[in-house]
Every structure is written in structure tokens, then in C-alpha cells.
XYZ file of C-alpha atoms in Angstrom:
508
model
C -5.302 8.990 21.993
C -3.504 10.423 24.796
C -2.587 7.334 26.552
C 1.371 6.095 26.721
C 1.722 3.205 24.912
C 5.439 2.220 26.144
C 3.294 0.895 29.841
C 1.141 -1.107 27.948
C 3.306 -2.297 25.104
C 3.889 -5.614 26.392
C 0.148 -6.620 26.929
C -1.262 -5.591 23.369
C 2.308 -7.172 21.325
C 0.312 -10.187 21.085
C -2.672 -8.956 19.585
C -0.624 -6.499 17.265
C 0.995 -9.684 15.941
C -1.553 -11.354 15.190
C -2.808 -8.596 13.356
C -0.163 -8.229 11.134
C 0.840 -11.469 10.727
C -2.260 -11.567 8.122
C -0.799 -8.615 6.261
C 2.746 -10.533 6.406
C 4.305 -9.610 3.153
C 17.795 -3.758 19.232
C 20.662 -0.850 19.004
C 20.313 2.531 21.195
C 17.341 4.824 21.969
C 15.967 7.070 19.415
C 19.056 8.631 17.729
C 17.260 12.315 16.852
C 19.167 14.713 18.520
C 17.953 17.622 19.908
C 21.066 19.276 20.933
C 21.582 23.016 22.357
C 23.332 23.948 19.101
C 21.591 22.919 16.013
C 23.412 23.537 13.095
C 20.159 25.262 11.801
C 17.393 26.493 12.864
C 13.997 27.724 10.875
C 11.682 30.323 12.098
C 8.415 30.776 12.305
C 5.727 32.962 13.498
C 2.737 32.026 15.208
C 0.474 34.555 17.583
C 0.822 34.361 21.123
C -2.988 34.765 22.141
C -6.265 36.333 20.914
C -5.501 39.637 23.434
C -1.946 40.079 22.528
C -1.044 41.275 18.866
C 2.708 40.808 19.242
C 4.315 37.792 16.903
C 6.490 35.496 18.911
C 9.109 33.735 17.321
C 9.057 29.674 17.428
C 12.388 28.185 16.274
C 12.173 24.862 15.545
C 15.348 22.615 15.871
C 17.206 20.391 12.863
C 17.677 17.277 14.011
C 21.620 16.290 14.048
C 20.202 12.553 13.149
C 17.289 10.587 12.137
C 16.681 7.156 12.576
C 14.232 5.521 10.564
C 12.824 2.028 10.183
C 11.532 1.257 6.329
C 11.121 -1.504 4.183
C 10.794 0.105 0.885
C 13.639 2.203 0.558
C 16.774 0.774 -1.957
C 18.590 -1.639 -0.874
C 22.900 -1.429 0.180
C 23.709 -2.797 -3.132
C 21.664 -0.067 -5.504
C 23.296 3.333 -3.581
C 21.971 2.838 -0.483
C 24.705 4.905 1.201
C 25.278 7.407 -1.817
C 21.813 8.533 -0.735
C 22.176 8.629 3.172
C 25.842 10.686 2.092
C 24.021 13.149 -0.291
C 21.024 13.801 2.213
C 23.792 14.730 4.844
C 25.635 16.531 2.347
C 22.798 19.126 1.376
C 20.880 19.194 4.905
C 23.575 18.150 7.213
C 21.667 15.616 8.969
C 22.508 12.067 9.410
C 20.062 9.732 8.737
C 20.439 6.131 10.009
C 17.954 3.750 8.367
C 16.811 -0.065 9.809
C 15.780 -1.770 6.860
C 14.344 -5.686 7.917
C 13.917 -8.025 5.683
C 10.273 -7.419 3.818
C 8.933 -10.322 4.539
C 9.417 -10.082 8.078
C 9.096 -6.082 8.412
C 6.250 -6.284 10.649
C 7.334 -8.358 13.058
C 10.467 -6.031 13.412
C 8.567 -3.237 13.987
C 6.249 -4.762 17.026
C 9.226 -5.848 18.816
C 10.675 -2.294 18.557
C 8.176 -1.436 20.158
C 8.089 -3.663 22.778
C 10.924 -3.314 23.286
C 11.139 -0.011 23.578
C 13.861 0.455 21.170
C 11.747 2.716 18.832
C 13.055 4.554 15.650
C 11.941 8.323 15.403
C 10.364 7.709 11.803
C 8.299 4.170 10.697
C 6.778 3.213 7.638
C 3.584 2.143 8.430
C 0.577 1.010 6.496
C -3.298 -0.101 6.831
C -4.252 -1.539 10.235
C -0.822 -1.283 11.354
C -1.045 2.447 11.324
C -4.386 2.543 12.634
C -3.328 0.188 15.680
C -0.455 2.150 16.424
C -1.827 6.005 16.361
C -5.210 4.337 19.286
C -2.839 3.427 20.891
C -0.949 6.587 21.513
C 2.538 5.561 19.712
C 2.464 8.028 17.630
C 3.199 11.630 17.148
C 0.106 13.929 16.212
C 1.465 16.187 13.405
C -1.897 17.556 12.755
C -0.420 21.214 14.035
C 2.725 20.976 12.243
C 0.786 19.900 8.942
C -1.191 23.121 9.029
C 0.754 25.354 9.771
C 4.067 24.212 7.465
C 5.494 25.568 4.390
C 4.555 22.379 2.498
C 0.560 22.809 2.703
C 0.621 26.457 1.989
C 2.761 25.962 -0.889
C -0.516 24.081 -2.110
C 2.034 21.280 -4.152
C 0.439 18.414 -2.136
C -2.815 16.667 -3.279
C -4.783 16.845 0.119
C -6.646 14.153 -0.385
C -4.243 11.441 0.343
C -3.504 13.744 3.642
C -6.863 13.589 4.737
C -7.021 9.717 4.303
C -4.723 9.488 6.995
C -6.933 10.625 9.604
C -8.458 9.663 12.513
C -10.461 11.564 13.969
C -9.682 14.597 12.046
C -6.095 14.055 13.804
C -3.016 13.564 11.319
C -0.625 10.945 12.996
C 0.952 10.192 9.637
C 1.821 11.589 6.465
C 1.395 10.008 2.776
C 5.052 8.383 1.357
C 3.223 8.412 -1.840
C -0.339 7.488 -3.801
C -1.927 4.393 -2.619
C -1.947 2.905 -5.709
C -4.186 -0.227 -6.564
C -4.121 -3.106 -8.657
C -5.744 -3.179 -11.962
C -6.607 -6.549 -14.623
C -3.690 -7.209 -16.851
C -4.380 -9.580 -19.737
C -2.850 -11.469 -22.557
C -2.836 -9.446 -25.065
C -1.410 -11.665 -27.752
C -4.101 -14.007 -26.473
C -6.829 -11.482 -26.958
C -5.619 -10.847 -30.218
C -5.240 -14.522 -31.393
C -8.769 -15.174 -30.316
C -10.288 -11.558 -31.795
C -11.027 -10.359 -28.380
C -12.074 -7.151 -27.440
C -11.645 -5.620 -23.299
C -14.686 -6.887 -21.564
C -17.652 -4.165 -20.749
C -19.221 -6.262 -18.322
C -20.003 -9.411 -16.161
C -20.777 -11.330 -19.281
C -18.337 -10.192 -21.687
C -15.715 -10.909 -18.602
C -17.289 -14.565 -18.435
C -16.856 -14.548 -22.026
C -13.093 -13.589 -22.570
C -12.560 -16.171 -19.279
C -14.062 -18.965 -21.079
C -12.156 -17.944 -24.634
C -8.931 -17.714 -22.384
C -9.409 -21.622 -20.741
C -11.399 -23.637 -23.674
C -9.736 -22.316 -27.052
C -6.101 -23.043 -26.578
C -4.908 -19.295 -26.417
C -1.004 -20.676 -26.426
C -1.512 -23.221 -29.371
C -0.226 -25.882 -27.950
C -2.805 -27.931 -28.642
C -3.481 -28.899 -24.843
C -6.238 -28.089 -22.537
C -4.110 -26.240 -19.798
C -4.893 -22.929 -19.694
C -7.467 -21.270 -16.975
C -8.960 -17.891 -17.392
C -7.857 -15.807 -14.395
C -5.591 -16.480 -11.273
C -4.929 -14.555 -7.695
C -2.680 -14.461 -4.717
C -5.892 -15.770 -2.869
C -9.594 -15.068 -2.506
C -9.264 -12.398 -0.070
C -6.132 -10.610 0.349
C -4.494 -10.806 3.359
C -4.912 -7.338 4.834
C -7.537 -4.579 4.045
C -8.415 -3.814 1.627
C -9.513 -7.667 1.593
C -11.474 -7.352 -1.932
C -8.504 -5.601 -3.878
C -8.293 -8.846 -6.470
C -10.902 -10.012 -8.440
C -12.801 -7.025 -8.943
C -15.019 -8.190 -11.446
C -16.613 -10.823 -9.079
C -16.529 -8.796 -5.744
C -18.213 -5.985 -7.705
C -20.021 -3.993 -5.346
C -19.266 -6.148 -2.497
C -17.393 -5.859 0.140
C -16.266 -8.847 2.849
C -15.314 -6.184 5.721
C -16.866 -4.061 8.250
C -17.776 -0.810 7.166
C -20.709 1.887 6.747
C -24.485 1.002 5.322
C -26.869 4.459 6.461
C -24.614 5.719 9.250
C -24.301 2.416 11.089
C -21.485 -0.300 10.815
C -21.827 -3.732 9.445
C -20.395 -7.166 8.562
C -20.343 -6.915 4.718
C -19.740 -10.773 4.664
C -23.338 -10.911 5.745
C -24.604 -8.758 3.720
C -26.757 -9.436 0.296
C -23.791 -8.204 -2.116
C -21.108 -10.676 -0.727
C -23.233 -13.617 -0.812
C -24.100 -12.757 -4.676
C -19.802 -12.527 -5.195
C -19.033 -15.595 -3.466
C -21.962 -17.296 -6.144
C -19.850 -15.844 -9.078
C -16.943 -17.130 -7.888
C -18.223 -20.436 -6.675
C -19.582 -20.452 -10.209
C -16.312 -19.431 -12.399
C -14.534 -21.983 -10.072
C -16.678 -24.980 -11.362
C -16.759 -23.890 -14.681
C -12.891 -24.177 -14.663
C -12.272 -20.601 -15.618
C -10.264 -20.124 -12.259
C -7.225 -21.473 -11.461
C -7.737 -24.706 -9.030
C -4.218 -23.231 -6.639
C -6.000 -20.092 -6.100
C -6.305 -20.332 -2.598
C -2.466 -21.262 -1.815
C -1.177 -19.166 -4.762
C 1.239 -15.920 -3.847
C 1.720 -13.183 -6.036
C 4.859 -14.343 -7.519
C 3.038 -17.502 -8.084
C 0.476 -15.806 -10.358
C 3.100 -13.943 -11.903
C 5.381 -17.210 -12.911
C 1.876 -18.328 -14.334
C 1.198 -15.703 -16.316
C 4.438 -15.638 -17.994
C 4.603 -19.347 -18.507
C 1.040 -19.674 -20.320
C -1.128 -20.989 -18.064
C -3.349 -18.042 -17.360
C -4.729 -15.153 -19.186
C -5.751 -12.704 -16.640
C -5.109 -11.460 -12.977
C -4.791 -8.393 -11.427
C -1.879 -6.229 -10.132
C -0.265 -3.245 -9.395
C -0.676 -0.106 -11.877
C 2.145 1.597 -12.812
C 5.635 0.314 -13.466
C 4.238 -3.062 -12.754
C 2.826 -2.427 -16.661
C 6.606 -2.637 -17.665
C 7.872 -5.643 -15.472
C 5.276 -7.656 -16.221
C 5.910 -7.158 -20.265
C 9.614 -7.407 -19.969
C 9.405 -10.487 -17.853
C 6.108 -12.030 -20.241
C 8.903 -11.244 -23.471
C 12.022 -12.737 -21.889
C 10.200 -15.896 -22.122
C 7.576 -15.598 -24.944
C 8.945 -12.911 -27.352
C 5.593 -12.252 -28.688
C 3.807 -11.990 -25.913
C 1.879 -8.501 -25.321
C 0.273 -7.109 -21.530
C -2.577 -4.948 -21.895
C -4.665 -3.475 -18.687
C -8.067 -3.397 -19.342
C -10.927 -1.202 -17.169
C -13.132 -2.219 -15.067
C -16.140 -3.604 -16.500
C -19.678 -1.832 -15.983
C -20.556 -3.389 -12.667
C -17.331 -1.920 -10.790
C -14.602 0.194 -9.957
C -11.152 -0.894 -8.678
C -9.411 0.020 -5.189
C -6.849 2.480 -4.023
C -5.387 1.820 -1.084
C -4.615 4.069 1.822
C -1.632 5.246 1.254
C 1.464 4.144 3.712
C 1.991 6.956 6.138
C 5.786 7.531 7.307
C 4.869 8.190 11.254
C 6.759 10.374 13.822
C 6.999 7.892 16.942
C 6.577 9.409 20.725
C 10.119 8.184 21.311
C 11.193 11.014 18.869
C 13.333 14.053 20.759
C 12.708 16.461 18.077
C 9.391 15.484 16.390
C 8.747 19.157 14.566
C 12.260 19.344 13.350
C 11.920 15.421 12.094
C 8.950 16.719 10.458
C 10.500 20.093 8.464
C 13.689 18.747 7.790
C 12.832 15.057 6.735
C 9.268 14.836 5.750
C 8.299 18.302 4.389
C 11.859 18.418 2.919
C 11.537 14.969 1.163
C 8.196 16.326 -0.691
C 9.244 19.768 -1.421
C 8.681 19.441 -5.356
C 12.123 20.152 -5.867
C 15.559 19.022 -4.400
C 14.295 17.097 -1.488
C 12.044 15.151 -3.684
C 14.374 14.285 -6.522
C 16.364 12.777 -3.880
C 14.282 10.740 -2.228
C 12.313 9.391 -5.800
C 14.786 9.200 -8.374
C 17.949 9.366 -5.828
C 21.684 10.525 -6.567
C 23.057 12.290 -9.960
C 25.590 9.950 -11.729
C 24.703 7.278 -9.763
C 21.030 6.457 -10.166
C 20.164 9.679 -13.112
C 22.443 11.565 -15.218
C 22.068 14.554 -17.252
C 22.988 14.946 -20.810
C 22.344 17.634 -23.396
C 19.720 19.004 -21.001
C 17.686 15.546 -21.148
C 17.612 13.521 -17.603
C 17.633 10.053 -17.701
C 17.440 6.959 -15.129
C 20.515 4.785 -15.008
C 20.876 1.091 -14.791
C 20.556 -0.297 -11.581
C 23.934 -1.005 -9.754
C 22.702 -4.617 -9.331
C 20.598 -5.393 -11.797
C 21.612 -3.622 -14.734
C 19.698 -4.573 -17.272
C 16.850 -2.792 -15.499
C 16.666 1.165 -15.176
C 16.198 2.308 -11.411
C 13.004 3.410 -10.669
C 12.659 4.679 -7.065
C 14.507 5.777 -3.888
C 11.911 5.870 -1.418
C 9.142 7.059 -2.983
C 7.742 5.699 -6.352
C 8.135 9.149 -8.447
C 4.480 8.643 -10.786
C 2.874 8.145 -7.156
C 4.200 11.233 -6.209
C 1.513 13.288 -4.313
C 3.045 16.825 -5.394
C 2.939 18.676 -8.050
C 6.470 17.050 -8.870
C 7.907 18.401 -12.402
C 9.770 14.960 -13.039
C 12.084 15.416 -15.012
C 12.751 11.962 -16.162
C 9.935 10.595 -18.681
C 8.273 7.725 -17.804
C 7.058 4.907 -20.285
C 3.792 5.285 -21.500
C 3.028 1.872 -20.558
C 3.311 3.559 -16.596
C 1.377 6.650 -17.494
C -1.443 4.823 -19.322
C -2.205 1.984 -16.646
C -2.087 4.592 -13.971
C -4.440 6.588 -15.960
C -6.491 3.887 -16.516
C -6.576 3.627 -13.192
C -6.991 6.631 -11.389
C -10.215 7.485 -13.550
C -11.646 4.065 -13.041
C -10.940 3.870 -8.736
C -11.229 5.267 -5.786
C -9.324 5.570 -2.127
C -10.588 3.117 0.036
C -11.624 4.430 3.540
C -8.427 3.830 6.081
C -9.341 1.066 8.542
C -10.531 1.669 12.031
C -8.794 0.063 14.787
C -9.384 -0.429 18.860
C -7.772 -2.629 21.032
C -11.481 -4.253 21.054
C -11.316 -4.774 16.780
C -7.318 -5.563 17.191
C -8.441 -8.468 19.738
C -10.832 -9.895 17.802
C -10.372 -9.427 14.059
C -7.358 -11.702 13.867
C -9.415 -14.879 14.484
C -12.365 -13.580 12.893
C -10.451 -12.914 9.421
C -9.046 -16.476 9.532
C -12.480 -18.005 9.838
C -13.577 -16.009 6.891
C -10.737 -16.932 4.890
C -11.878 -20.607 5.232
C -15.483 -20.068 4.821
C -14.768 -18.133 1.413
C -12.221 -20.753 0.232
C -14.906 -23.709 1.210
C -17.387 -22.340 -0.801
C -15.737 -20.957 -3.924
C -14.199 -24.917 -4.349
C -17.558 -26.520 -3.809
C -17.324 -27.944 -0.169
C -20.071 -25.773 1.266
C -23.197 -23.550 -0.524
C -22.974 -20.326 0.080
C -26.021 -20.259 2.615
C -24.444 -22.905 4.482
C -20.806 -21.177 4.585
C -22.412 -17.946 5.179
C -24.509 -19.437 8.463
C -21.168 -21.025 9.468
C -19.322 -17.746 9.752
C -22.079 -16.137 11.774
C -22.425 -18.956 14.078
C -18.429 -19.089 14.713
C -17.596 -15.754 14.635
C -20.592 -14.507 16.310
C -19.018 -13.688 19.427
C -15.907 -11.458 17.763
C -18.543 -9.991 15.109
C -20.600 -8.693 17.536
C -17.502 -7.474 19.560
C -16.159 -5.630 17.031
C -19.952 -4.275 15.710
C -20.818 -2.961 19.220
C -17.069 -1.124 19.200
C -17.470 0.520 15.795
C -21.387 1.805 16.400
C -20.743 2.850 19.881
């Protein structure tokens, strides 16, 4: 953990790319300032050793600037600078914020890194994270996480804290809940056909087969399919977040069976998923574009009538996906169903904003940007539901959200940080549709927080290649090109030499 990773950046940028290609959705040194005269300073007191009862005073430093790297935070044309302007205006820090192109966020990141021109704060999720904290990139804020004002406020849910670390070591902390996807269905189609929410496997099967054979739209054609996805595995962990209902309890990753590590594709529960799906596929209750399908893909489907189910984010995603469904079938209904009996669906880790090493001031980063930004009060407001009169107003003592500045026909929903993922006790004061509060409900009492994914330079070296053979196996077998004891014996036999890599690094 110790180890610099600037010396070593340019050897392991390859294999960091390749990881995170899968999960694919320059300017000066860091600009934190840690001048001799701060405009503030906070103090705190800490003892100086076990033999001396005397308090010594540790001031730590605000930051005259920030610069942070994000993907997620509001764009130039919804107040993008209204918020940077506020944030100075009540902490008196600058904040400069690289925002790449989503699709492409990644990729930004690694080369800022190799390069060397490194933000002091980065978004970073799932293996990403992981890669970057062995590797000694990161900060570890463990210290200034127990001993801040945020944790003994005791506003902050702990538990998406401690699913941040590694080791017991905190080298990021939680933007927000991981959130998870949940099954969305028709509705209107449900009703139409006198469906009920599916129980179980067979009730699931059941609704499937109503949803592809009995002409759901009325159009009197046969060209409806039961259930779509952005692809049989998705592309970065967790890998079985779609299609709950016929991964069940399986899981097609590495991870713990009686204290010792192993390849859950080879394992009894995965070959009994990839037979329901193989299964569902032939029957025709699946969409036949699975495999090449993206999520907007499945959502274009859905709203044009050509599927009845498929799983996605809880939350606002309720909302969209009824507003969007409505625009083009005015009758149309969304309804998110729980899992059935044999399951449970998946919360993510959550995505960690890290302190880099290249960061001057890392504890005044931390108490005047992260602690400050999930306070429960003014920090928070700010960065969730952003700038009075320009994303909320206040009338008559109600608070409400205001049209976005570029799409206004849609209310603004976050800042940075999605305000019902908040993981504070945050008294919002803007109501939220119950279609948000009763998927996420739904939700949270149906999932749980998926473990956050190991990483070595060993598992970054080899997983890449590995997950790309996998991907093929599964798709092979689900259309019909290979049984599932054949595609199975394929994966061990070409992977066998990264599987055992990466099994021999994790039980070490």
C-alpha cells in the first residue's frame, strides 16, 4: 500500500486500461493550495502520547483550490458555474472541476495518471478504485474519517463507509448509495393480460411467456419478447446485476465459498443459470439482440413495445422510464416488481470520491470538500439539489425543484450527489415522487451491498482477458452454439492459466 505509484505508472497504464475498458460507460499540477495563510483554519485536538496528558493543537489548512476530476456532476449548460460560484461564495474555496466526456471518463483518468497530471479529488468506482488504492495512488483517509466531525455527528450510514475498505484502510469515501437495478414491467401489459408480480421461477416463466405469445400491444403481430438486457453479463462487477431471476444464487465471479476463493463460473450454481437462460433463449422469451444490446437499446425497446420486462436502476429511473413509456404510448404504466422467491437483487459498491497522493493539502481537501459536502445541512443541499433560484426555489415555506436550464420540461434532480441516495440523515426538503420512494423501497428491503472487488497487479493482469473469454462462452451457450458442459470445459481449458493466476493471488 505504501509503494509510489507515479515510478511505476507507466508500466501498469496498460493493464489499468484494459481493465476499464470493460467497465467503459493535461493542464498544471494539482491546483490545492496549501499556502502559509489560509483564509481559515479549523482546530482540533488530538493527544500527544500515552505519557503526556497535555492536548496539542492540530490546525488543519483550507485549501485556497480544489481540483477535481468527475463525470457525474451537472453539466455547463444546467448551472454548472452557479454552483462552483456559490461553493466559493460560502467556503471561499475555488473549486476547478475536469469533467470528460462519460463515455470516455476512464480513459481520462489513466492518462492523468500517467501522466502525472493528477487532480487532488477523482470519482472512482468498482475495480477502478480497487486498482488505484494497491497501487498506492491514493490517499488513506482512514485517520481523518475517525477522528472528523462528520462520523461523530453519527448522520452517516456506516455501512456504505465500511464497503470502501481494504484492508480495514479507508482510501475513499461514499458520493452516495450504491444503488442497484431492479425489474420494471409493463404494467398496462400486466393488466391487459390479468397478471399478477411473479413469486417465483415459474410464475416469472409464466408472465415471460404471457408477455411474448399473447400479443400484450394488440397489434395483432407476434413481435413481442418477454425480457431484454444490456448483455448477459455486465461489463464490470458486479457482472450478474441484470437478470436476477435467472442468475439467482449464482454468481460468474471470483469470490468466497468456506473461507477460500473461487471461480463462480465453475461452480454448480452458474452452470444451473446459464441452463435457464439457454432455456428462456430458445423458448423465445428473450430478446434475440441481447448480447449486442446497450442500455439505451433496451430502453428504446421498452418504450416502443417490443419487450415487457428488463431491469434498471431504482429510483428516479421509476419516473424517466414512465414519462418516456407515456410520451409515446399514453397509456402505458411502469411498475417494479420484487424479486421473486429464489433471489435478491444487487447493490453496488458505492463510487468513492478519492483524495489522490498528488494532493498538497489532503486533510483540508477532506474537511472542507468532502465532510462539508455531506454535512446534512448547507454543504449537502448544495452539492444534491444545487443553487436557490436557479435549480430550487422557495415559496410559502414549500421547496421545490426547478426546471432544468436545458431541458425544461424535466425538473432537476441532482448536483453531484443523487439526494434519495443520500447516505446522511439528510432532511430533504424537496419531496420526491412516490414512484422514487417506492422502487427504492422496494429495493433496499429486497438487496444487498455487494462485496467491493479485490484487485492486485496479479488479478489487474489477468482478469481483462479472462472476462472477455467468459463473455463469449456465456453468449455461446445462452444462443445455442455450445451446451453448457461443453462451454463450461472451454472456459477452464482457455482461461486456465489466468484462473489459476488470479486463484493463487486471492487465497495466498
Amino acid at each position: 500500500m505504501k509503494r509510489k505509484f507515479l515510478s511505476k505508472a507507466a508500466s501498469i497504464l496498460m493493464v489499468i486500461l484494459l481493465v476499464t475498458t470493460l467497465a467503459a460507460c493535461g493542464g498544471k499540477d494539482s491546483t490545492s493550495n496549501d499556502s502559509e495563510q489560509p483564509s481559515k483554519k479549523e482546530e482540533t485536538t488530538t493527544k500527544a502520547d500515552d505519557t503526556d496528558s497535555k492536548e496539542v493543537v492540530k490546525e488543519i489548512e483550507k485549501p485556497e483550490k480544489i481540483h477535481i476530476m468527475m463525470t457525474t456532476i451537472l453539466t455547463e449548460e444546467n448551472g454548472h458555474k452557479q454552483l462552483i460560484d456559490k461553493y466559493k461564495e460560502l467556503s471561499g474555496i475555488q473549486l476547478e472541476i475536469t469533467k470528460p466526456d462519460h463515455n470516455q471518463y476512464y480513459e481520462k483518468v489513466n492518462l492523468a495518471f500517467a501522466s502525472g497530471d493528477i487532480p487532488d479529488v477523482i470519482e472512482l468506482g468498482g475495480t477502478n478504485y480497487t486498482t488505484y488504492a494497491v497501487n498506492g495512488a491514493l490517499w488513506d483517509m482512514t485517520d481523518a474519517w475517525e477522528s472528523s466531525d462528520l462520523k461523530a455527528s453519527g448522520i452517516v450510514k456506516e455501512q456504505y463507509v465500511d464497503a470502501l475498505k481494504l484492508d480495514g484502510k479507508l482510501y475513499g469515501f461514499p458520493m452516495a448509495k450504491g444503488n442497484g437495478t431492479i425489474t420494471y414491467v409493463r404494467k398496462d401489459w400486466m393488466d391487459k393480460l390479468g397478471l399478477k408480480a411473479p413469486t417465483n421461477y415459474a410464475e416469472f416463466l409464466d408472465m415471460l411467456r404471457a408477455f411474448t405469445n399473447e400479443d400484450p400491444d394488440g397489434n395483432g403481430k407476434n413481435d413481442t419478447y418477454g425480457i431484454t438486457a444490456a448483455g448477459l453479463i455486465n461489463s464490470e462487477t458486479p457482472y450478474d446485476i441484470y437478470l436476477r431471476e435467472f442468475y439467482q444464487d449464482a454468481k460468474p465471479d471470483f469470490y468466497q465459498k468456506d473461507g477460500k476463493y473461487v471461480d463462480g463460473m465453475s461452480e454448480p450454481a452458474m452452470k444451473e443459470a446459464l441452463q435457464r437462460m439457454r432455456d428462456a433463449y430458445a423458448e423465445g422469451l428473450i430478446d434475440k439482440e441481447i448480447i449486442t444490446n446497450k442500455t439505451s437499446t433496451c430502453r428504446d425497446k421498452f418504450y416502443a413495445n417490443q419487450v415487457g420486462a428488463f431491469n434498471y436502476w431504482a429510483g428516479y429511473w421509476n419516473v424517466n422510464l414512465e414519462t418516456s413509456l407515456q410520451a409515446a404510448n399514453p397509456e402505458g404504466s411502469v411498475m417494479p416488481i420484487p424479486p421473486i422467491a429464489e433471489t435478491k437483487y444487487i447493490e453496488r459498491p458505492p463510487t468513492a470520491l478519492v483524495i489522490t497522493n498528488k494532493a498538497k493539502n489532503p486533510e483540508g481537501i477532506f474537511k472542507y470538500f468532502i465532510e462539508y459536502s455531506h454535512d446534512g445541512g448547507e454543504g449537502q443541499m448544495l452539492f444534491t439539489r444545487g443553487v436557490e433560484g436557479v435549480h430550487y426555489e422557495t415559496k410559502d415555506g414549500k421547496t421545490v425543484a426547478l426546471p432544468y436550464i436545458a431541458t425544461p420540461e424535466k425538473l432537476f434532480e441532482k448536483a453531484l450527489y443523487s439526494p434519495e441516495l443520500s447516505i446522511t440523515d439528510f432532511d430533504d426538503p424537496i419531496a420526491f415522487d412516490e414512484r422514487v420512494t417506492n422502487s427504492l423501497k422496494m429495493f433496499e428491503e429486497n438487496s444487498f451491498i455487494y462485496p467491493i472487488p479485490r484487485s492486485s497487479e496479479v488479478i489487474s493482469a489477468n482478469l481483462p482477458e479472462l472476462n472477455t473469454l467468459k463473455n463469449q462462452i456465456v453468449a455461446k451457450i445462452v444462443i445455442g452454439e455450445l451446451t453448457v458442459e461443453e462451454g463450461i470445459a472451454q472456459y477452464e481449458s482457455q482461461g486456465k492459466a489466468q484462473i489459476e493466476a488470479i486463484l493463487a493471488d486471492l487465497n495466498k
